PDB file of C-alpha atoms in Angstrom:
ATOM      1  CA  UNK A   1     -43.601  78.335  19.660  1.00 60.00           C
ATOM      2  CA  UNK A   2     -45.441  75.550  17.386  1.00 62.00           C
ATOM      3  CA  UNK A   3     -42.085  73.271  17.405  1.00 61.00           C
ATOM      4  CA  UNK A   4     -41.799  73.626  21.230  1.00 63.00           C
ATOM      5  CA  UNK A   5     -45.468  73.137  21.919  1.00 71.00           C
ATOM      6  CA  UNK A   6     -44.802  69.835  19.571  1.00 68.00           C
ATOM      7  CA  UNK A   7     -42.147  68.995  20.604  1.00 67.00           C
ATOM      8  CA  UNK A   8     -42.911  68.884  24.369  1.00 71.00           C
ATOM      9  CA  UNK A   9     -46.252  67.114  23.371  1.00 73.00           C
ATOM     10  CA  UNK A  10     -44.722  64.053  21.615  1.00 72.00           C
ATOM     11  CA  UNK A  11     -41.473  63.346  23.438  1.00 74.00           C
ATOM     12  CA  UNK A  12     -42.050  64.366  27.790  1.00 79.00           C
ATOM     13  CA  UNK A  13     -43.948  61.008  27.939  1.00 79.00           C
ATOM     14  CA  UNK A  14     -41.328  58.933  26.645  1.00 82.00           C
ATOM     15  CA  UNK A  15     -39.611  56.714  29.175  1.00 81.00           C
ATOM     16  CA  UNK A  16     -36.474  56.092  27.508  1.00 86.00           C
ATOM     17  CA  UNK A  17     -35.443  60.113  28.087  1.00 88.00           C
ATOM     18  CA  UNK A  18     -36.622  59.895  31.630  1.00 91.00           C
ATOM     19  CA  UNK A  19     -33.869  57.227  32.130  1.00 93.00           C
ATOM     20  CA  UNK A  20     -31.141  58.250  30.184  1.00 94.00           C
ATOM     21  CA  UNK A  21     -29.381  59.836  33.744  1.00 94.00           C
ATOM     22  CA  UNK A  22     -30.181  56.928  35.591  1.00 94.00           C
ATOM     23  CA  UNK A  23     -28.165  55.182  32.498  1.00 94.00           C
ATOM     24  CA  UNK A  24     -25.479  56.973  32.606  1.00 93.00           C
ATOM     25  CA  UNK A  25     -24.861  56.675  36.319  1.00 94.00           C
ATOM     26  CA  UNK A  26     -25.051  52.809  35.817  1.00 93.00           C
ATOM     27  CA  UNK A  27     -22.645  52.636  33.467  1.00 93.00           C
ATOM     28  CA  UNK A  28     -20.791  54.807  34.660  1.00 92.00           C
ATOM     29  CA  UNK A  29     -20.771  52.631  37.797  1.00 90.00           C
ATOM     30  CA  UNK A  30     -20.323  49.275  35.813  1.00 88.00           C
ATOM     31  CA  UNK A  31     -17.489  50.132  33.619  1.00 86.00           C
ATOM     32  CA  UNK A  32     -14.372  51.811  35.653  1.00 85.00           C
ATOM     33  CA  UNK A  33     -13.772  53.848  32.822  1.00 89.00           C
ATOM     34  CA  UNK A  34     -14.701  57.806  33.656  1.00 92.00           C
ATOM     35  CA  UNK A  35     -12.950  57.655  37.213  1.00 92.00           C
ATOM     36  CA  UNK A  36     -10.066  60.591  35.962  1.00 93.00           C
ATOM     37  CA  UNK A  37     -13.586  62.641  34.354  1.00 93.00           C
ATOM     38  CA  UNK A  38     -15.256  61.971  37.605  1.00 95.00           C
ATOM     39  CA  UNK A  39     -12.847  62.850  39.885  1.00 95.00           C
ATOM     40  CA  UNK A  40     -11.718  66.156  38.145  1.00 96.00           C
ATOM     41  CA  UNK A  41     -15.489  66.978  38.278  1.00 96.00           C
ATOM     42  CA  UNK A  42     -16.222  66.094  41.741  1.00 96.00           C
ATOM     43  CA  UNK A  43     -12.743  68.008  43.071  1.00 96.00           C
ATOM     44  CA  UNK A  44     -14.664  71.186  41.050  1.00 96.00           C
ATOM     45  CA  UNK A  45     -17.536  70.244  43.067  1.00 96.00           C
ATOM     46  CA  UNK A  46     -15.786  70.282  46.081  1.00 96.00           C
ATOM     47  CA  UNK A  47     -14.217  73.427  45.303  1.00 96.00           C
ATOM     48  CA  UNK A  48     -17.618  75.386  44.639  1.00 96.00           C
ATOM     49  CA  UNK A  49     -19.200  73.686  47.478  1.00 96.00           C
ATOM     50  CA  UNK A  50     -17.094  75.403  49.726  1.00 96.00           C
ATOM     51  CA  UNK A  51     -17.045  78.268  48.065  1.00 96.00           C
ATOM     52  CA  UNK A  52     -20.429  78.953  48.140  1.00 96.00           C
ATOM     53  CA  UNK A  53     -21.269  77.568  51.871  1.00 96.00           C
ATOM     54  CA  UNK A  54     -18.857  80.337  52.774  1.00 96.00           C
ATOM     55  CA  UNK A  55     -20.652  83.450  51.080  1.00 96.00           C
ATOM     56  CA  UNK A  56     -24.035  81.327  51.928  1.00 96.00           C
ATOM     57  CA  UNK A  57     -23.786  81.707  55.446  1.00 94.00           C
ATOM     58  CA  UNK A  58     -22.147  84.705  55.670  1.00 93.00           C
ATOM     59  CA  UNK A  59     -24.641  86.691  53.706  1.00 92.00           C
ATOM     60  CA  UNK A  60     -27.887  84.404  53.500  1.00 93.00           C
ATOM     61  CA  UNK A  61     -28.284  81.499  56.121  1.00 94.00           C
ATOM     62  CA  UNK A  62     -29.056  84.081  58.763  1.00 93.00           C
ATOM     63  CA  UNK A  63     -32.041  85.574  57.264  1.00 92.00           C
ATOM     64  CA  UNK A  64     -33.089  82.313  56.013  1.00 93.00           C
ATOM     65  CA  UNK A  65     -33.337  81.111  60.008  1.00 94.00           C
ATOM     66  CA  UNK A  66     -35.068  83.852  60.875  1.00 92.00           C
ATOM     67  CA  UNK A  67     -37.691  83.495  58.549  1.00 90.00           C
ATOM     68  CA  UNK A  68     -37.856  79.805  59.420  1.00 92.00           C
ATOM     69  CA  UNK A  69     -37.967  80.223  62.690  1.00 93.00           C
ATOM     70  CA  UNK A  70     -40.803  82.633  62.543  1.00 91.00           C
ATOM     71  CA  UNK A  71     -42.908  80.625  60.775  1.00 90.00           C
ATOM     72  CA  UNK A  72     -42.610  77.362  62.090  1.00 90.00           C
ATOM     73  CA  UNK A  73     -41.124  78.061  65.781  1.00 90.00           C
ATOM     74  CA  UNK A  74     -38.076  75.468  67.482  1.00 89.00           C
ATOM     75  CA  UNK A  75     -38.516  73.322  64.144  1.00 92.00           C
ATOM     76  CA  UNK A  76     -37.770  76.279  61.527  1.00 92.00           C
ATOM     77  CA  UNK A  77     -33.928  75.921  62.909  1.00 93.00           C
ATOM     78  CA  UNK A  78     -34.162  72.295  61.534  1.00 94.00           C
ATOM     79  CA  UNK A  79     -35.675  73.229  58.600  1.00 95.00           C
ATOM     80  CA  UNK A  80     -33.386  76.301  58.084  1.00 95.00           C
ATOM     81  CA  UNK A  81     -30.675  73.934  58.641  1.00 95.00           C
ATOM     82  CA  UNK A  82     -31.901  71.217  56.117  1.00 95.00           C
ATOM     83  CA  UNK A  83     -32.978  73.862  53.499  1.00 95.00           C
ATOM     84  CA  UNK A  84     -29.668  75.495  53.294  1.00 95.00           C
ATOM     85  CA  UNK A  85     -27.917  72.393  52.500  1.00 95.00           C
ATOM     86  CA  UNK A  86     -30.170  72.025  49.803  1.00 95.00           C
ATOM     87  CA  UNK A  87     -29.988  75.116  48.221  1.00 95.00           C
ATOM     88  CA  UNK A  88     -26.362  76.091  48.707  1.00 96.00           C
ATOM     89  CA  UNK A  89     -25.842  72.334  47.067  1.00 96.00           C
ATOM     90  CA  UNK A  90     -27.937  73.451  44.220  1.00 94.00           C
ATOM     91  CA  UNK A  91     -26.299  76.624  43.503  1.00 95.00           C
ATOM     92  CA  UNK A  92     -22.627  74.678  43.758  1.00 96.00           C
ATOM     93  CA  UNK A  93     -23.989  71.692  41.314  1.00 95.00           C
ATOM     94  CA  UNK A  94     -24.692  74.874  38.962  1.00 93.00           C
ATOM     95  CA  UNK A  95     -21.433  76.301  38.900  1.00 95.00           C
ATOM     96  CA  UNK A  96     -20.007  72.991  38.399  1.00 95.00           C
ATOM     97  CA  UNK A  97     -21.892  72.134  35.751  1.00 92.00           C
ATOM     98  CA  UNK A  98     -20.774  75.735  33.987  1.00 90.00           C
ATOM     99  CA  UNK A  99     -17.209  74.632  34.829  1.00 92.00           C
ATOM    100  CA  UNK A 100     -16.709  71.238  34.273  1.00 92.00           C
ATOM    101  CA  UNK A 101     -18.483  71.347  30.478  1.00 90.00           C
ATOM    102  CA  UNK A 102     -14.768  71.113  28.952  1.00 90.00           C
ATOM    103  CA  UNK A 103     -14.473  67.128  30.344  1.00 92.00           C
ATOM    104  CA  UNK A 104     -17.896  66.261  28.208  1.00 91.00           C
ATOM    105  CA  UNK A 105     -15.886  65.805  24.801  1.00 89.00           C
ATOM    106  CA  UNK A 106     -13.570  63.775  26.613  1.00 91.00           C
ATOM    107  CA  UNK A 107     -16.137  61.613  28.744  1.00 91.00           C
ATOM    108  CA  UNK A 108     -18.057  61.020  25.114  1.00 89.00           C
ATOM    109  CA  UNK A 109     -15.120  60.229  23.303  1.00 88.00           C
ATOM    110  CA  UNK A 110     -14.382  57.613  25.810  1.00 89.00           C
ATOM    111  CA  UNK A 111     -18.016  56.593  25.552  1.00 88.00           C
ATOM    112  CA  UNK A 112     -18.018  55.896  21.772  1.00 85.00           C
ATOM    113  CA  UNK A 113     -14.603  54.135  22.306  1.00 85.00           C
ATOM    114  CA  UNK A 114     -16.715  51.534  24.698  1.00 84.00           C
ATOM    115  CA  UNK A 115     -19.350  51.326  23.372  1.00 76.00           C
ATOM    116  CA  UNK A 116     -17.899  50.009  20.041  1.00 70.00           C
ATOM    117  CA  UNK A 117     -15.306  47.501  21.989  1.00 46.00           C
ATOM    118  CA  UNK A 118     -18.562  46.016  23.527  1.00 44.00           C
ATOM    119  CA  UNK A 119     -20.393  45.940  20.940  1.00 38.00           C
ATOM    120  CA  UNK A 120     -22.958  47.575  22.439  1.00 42.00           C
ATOM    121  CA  UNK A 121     -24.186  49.453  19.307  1.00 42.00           C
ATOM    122  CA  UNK A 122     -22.036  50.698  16.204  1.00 42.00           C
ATOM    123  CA  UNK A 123     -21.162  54.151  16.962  1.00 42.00           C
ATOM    124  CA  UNK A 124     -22.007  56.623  14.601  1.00 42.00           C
ATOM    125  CA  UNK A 125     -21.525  60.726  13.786  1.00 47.00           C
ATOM    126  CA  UNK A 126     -23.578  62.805  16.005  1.00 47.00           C
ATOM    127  CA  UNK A 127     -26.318  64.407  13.511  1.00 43.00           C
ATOM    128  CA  UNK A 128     -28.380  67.042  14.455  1.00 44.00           C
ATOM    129  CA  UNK A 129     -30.278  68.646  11.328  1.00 44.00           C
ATOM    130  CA  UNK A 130     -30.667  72.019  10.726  1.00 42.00           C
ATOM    131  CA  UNK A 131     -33.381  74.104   9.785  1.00 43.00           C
ATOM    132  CA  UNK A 132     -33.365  75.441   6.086  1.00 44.00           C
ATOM    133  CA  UNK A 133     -33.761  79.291   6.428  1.00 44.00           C
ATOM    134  CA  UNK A 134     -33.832  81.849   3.714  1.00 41.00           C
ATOM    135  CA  UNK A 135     -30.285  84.274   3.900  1.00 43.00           C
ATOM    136  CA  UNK A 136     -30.906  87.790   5.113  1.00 44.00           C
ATOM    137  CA  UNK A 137     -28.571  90.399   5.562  1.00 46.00           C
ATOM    138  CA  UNK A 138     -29.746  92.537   8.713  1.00 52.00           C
ATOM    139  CA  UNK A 139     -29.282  96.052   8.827  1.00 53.00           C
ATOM    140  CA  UNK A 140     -27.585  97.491  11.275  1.00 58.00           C
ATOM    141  CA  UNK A 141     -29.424  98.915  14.209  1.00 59.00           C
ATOM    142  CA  UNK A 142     -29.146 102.216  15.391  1.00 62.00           C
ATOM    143  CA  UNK A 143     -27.957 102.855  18.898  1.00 64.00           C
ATOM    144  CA  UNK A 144     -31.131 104.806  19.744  1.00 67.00           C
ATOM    145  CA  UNK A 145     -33.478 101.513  19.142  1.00 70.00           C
ATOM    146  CA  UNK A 146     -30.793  98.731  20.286  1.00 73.00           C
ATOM    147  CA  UNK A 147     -30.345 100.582  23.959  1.00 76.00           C
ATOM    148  CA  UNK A 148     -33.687 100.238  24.779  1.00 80.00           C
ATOM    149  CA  UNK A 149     -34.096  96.757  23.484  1.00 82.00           C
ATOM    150  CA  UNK A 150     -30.870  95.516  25.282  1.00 80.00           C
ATOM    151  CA  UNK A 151     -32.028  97.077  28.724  1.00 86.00           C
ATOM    152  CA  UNK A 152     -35.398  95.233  27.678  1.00 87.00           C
ATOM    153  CA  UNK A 153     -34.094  92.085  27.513  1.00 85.00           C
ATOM    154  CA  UNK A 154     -31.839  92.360  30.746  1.00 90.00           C
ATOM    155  CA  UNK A 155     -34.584  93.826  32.710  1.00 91.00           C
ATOM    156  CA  UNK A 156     -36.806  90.390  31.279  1.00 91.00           C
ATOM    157  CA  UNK A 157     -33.576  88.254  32.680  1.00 87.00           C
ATOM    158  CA  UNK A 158     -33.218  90.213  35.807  1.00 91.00           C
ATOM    159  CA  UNK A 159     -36.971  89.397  36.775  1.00 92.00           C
ATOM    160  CA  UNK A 160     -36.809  86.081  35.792  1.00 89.00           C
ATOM    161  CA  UNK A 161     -33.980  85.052  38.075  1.00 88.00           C
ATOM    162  CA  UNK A 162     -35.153  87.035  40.640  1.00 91.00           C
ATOM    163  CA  UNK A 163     -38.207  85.059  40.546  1.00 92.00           C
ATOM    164  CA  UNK A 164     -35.717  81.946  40.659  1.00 92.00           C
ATOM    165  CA  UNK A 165     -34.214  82.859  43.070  1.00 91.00           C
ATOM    166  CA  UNK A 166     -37.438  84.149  45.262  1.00 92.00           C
ATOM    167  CA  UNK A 167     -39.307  80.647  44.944  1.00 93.00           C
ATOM    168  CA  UNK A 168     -36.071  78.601  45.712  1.00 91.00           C
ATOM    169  CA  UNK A 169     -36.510  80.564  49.258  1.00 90.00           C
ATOM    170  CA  UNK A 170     -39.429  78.396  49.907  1.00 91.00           C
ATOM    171  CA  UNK A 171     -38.555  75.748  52.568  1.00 91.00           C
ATOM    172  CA  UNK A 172     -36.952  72.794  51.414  1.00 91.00           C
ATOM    173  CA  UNK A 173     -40.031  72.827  48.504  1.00 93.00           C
ATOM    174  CA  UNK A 174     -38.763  75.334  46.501  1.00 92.00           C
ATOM    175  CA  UNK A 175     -35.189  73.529  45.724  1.00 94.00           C
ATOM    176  CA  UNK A 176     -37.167  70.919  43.831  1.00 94.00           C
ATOM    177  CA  UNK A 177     -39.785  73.697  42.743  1.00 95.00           C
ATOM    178  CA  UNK A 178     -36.563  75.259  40.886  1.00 94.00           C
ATOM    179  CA  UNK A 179     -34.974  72.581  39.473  1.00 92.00           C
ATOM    180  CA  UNK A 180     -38.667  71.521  38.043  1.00 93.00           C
ATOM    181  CA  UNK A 181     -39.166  74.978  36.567  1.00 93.00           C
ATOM    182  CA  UNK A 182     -35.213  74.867  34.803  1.00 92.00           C
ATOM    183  CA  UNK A 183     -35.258  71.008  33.843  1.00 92.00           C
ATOM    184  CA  UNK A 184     -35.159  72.308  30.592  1.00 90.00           C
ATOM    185  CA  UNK A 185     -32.544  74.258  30.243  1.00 90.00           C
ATOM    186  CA  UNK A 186     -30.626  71.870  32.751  1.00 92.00           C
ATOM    187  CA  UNK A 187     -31.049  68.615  30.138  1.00 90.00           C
ATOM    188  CA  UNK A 188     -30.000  71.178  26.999  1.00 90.00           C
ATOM    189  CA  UNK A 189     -26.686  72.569  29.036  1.00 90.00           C
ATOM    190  CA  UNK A 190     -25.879  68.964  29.450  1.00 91.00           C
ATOM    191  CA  UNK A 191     -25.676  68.774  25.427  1.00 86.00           C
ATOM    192  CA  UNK A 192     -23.927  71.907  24.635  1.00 83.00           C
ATOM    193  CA  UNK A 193     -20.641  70.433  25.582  1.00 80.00           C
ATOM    194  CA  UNK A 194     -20.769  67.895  22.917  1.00 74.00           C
ATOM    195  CA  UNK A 195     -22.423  69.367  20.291  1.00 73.00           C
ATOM    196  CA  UNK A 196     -20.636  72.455  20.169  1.00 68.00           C
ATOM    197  CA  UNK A 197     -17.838  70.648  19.055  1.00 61.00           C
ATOM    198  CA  UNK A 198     -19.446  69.285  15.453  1.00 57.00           C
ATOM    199  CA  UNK A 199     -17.614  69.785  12.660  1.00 50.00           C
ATOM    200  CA  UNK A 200     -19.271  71.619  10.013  1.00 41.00           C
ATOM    201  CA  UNK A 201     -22.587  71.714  11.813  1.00 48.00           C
ATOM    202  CA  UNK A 202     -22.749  74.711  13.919  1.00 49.00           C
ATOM    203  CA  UNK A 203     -24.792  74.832  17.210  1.00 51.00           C
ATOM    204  CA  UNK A 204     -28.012  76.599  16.797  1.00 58.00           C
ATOM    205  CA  UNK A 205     -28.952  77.679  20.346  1.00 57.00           C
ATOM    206  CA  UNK A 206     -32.635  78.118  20.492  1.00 63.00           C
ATOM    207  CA  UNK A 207     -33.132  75.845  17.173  1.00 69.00           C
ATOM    208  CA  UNK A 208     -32.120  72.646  18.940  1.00 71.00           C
ATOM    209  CA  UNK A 209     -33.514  73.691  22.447  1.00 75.00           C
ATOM    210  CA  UNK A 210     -37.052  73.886  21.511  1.00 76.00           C
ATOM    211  CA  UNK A 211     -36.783  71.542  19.326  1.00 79.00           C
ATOM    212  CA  UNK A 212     -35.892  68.899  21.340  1.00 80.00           C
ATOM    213  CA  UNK A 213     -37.457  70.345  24.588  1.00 84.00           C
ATOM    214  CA  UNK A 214     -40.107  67.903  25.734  1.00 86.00           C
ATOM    215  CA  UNK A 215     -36.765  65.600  25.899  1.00 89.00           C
ATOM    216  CA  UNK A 216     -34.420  68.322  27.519  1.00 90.00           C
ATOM    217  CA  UNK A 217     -37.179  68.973  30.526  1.00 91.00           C
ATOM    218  CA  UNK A 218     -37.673  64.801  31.015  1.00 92.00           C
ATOM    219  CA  UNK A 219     -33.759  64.459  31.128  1.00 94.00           C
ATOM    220  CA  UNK A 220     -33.429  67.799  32.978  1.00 92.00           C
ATOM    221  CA  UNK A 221     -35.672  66.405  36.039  1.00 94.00           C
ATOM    222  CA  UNK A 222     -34.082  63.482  36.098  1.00 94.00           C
ATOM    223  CA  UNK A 223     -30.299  64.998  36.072  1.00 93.00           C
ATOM    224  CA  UNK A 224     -31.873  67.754  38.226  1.00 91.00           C
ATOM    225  CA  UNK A 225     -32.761  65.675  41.313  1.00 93.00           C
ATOM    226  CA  UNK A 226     -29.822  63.390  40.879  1.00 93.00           C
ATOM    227  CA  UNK A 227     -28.163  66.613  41.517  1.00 91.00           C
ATOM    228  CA  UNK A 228     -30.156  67.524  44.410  1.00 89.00           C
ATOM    229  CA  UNK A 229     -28.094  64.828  46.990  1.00 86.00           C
ATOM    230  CA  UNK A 230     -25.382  67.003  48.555  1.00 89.00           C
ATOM    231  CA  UNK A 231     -21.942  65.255  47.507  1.00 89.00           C
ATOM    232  CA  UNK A 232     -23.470  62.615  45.706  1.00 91.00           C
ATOM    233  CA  UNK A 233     -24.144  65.346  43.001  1.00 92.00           C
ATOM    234  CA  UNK A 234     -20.485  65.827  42.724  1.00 91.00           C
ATOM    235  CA  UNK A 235     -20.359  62.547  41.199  1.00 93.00           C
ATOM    236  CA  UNK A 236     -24.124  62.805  38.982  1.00 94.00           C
ATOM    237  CA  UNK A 237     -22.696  65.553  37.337  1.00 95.00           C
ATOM    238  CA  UNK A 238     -20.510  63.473  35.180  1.00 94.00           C
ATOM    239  CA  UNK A 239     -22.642  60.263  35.096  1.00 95.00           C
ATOM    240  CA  UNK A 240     -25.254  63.097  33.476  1.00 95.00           C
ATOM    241  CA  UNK A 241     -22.814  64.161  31.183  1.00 94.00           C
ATOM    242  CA  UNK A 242     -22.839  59.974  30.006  1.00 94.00           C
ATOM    243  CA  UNK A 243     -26.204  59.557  30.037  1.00 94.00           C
ATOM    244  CA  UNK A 244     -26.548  62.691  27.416  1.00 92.00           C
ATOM    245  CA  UNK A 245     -24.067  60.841  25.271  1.00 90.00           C
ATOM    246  CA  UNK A 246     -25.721  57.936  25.503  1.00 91.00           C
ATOM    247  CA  UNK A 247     -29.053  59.909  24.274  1.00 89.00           C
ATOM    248  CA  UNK A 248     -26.934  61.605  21.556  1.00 85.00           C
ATOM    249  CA  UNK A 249     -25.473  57.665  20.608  1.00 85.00           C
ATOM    250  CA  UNK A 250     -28.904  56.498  20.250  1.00 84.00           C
ATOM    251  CA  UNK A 251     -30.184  59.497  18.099  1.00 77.00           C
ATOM    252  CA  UNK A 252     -27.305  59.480  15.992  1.00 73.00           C
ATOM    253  CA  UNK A 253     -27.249  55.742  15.176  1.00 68.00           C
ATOM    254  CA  UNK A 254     -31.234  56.001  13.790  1.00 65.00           C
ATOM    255  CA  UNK A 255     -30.337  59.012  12.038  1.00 55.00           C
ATOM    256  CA  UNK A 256     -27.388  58.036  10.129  1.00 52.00           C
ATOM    257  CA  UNK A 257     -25.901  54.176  10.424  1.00 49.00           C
ATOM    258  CA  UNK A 258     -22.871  52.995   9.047  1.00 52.00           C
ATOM    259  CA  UNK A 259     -20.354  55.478  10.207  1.00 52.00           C
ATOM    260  CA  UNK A 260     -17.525  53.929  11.762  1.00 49.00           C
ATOM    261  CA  UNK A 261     -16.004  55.212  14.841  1.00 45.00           C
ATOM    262  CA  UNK A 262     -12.846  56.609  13.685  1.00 43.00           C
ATOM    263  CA  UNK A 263     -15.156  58.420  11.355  1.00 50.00           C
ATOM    264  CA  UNK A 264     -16.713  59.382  14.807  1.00 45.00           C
ATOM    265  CA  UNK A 265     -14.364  60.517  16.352  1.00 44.00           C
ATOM    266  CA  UNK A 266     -12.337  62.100  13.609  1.00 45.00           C
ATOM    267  CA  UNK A 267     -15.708  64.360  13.272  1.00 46.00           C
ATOM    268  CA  UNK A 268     -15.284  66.204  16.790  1.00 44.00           C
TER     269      UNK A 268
END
């Protein structure tokens, strides 16, 4: 809790973390380099878009309207209308995101490759440090205590994504209310993709997430809303996936200079 609370103190208000989507779509927009990435993504998109508009208003858009229309009379159909594209755009950006995470290595493995021709900056092994923890063994727990604590923990899930899913009823609002309230765990999923594939470092989940999470929630609001703009998040999703490398370039050329490349690249 004391490395989350610091971390979120010391690193929300930095700019550079705020921008790092609104890099990556700009590059990804200046250099036609991605466009095979980018279009695999945004035909996943497209997929899940459909997908979900289907079981949307099938199952959800009519009791949306009607509570719409309740409260704000003739203008709740518009806002029914406008609110649904919102939230059934939000719920296919998620699923994309879950299913395009296997183009990341290849979109930052293209990114190191340019940035080095350019000369941009000298590319160098992605380095995330690990804690130094004291090896347990844990004992194995007995079915009569791990039951209760597993239903525990689902129950604890269960509420919180009913809650979710409750405030991203709210008209129109509560799509941005959401992605506000997940911005962190939107600008962390953005990284497991390409960290999960360092070599000997392993990926310690809630290590790196607090630990970095006053930078995951600035990048996650900013990847977030670009992700908000129905179709045009098809396209975000990937240019986030680029501005995280670019983020992970940065870090890893302070941390540890001098790497080459090849060395890069031979490392993932």
């Amino acid at each position: 809790m004391e490395v989350a609370t610091e971390s979120f103190l010391s690193n929300i208000f930095e700019a550079r973390y705020w921008l790092y989507p609104l890099q990556g779509f700009g590059y990804a927009m200046w250099i036609n380099l991605f466009w095979k990435e980018m279009t695999l993504i945004f035909l996943t998109y497209l997929s899940k878009l459909t997908l979900v508009s289907v079981f949307y208003y099938l199952l959800l858009f009519p009791f949306v309207l009607g509570i719409n229309t309740v409260m704000w009379g003739p203008l709740g159909i518009t806002v029914a209308v406008v609110h649904a594209i919102l939230q059934v755009n939000m719920y296919a950006s998620t699923l994309t995101r879950l299913h395009s995470a296997k183009y990341a290595p290849l979109i930052m493995e293209k990114l190191v490759r340019a940035k080095n021709s350019n000369n941009a900056i000298v590319a160098s092994r992605i380095f995330m440090p690990t804690v130094q923890r004291a090896i347990s063994a844990k004992p194995k727990r007995h079915l009569a205590k791990a039951v209760p604590i597993f239903l525990a923990k689902m129950t604890l899930k269960l509420s919180f994504y009913s809650l979710i899913f409750m405030v991203s009823l709210i008209p129109i609002a509560g799509v941005f209310l959401v992605r506000i309230i997940r911005s962190g765990t939107v600008g962390y999923l953005y990284s497991i993709p390409i960290l999960a594939v360092q070599k000997p470092l392993s990926l310690k989940k809630g290590e790196i997430f607090y630990r970095d999470l006053g930078k995951n929630v600035a990048f996650g609001v900013v990847g977030g809303f670009l992700e908000l703009l129905p179709i045009f998040s098809g396209l975000c999703i990937a240019t986030n996936y680029i501005g995280r490398g670019l983020w992970l370039l940065d870090e890893s050329a302070k941390l540890e200079p001098g790497v080459s490349p090849k060395q890069f690249l031979a490392s993932l």
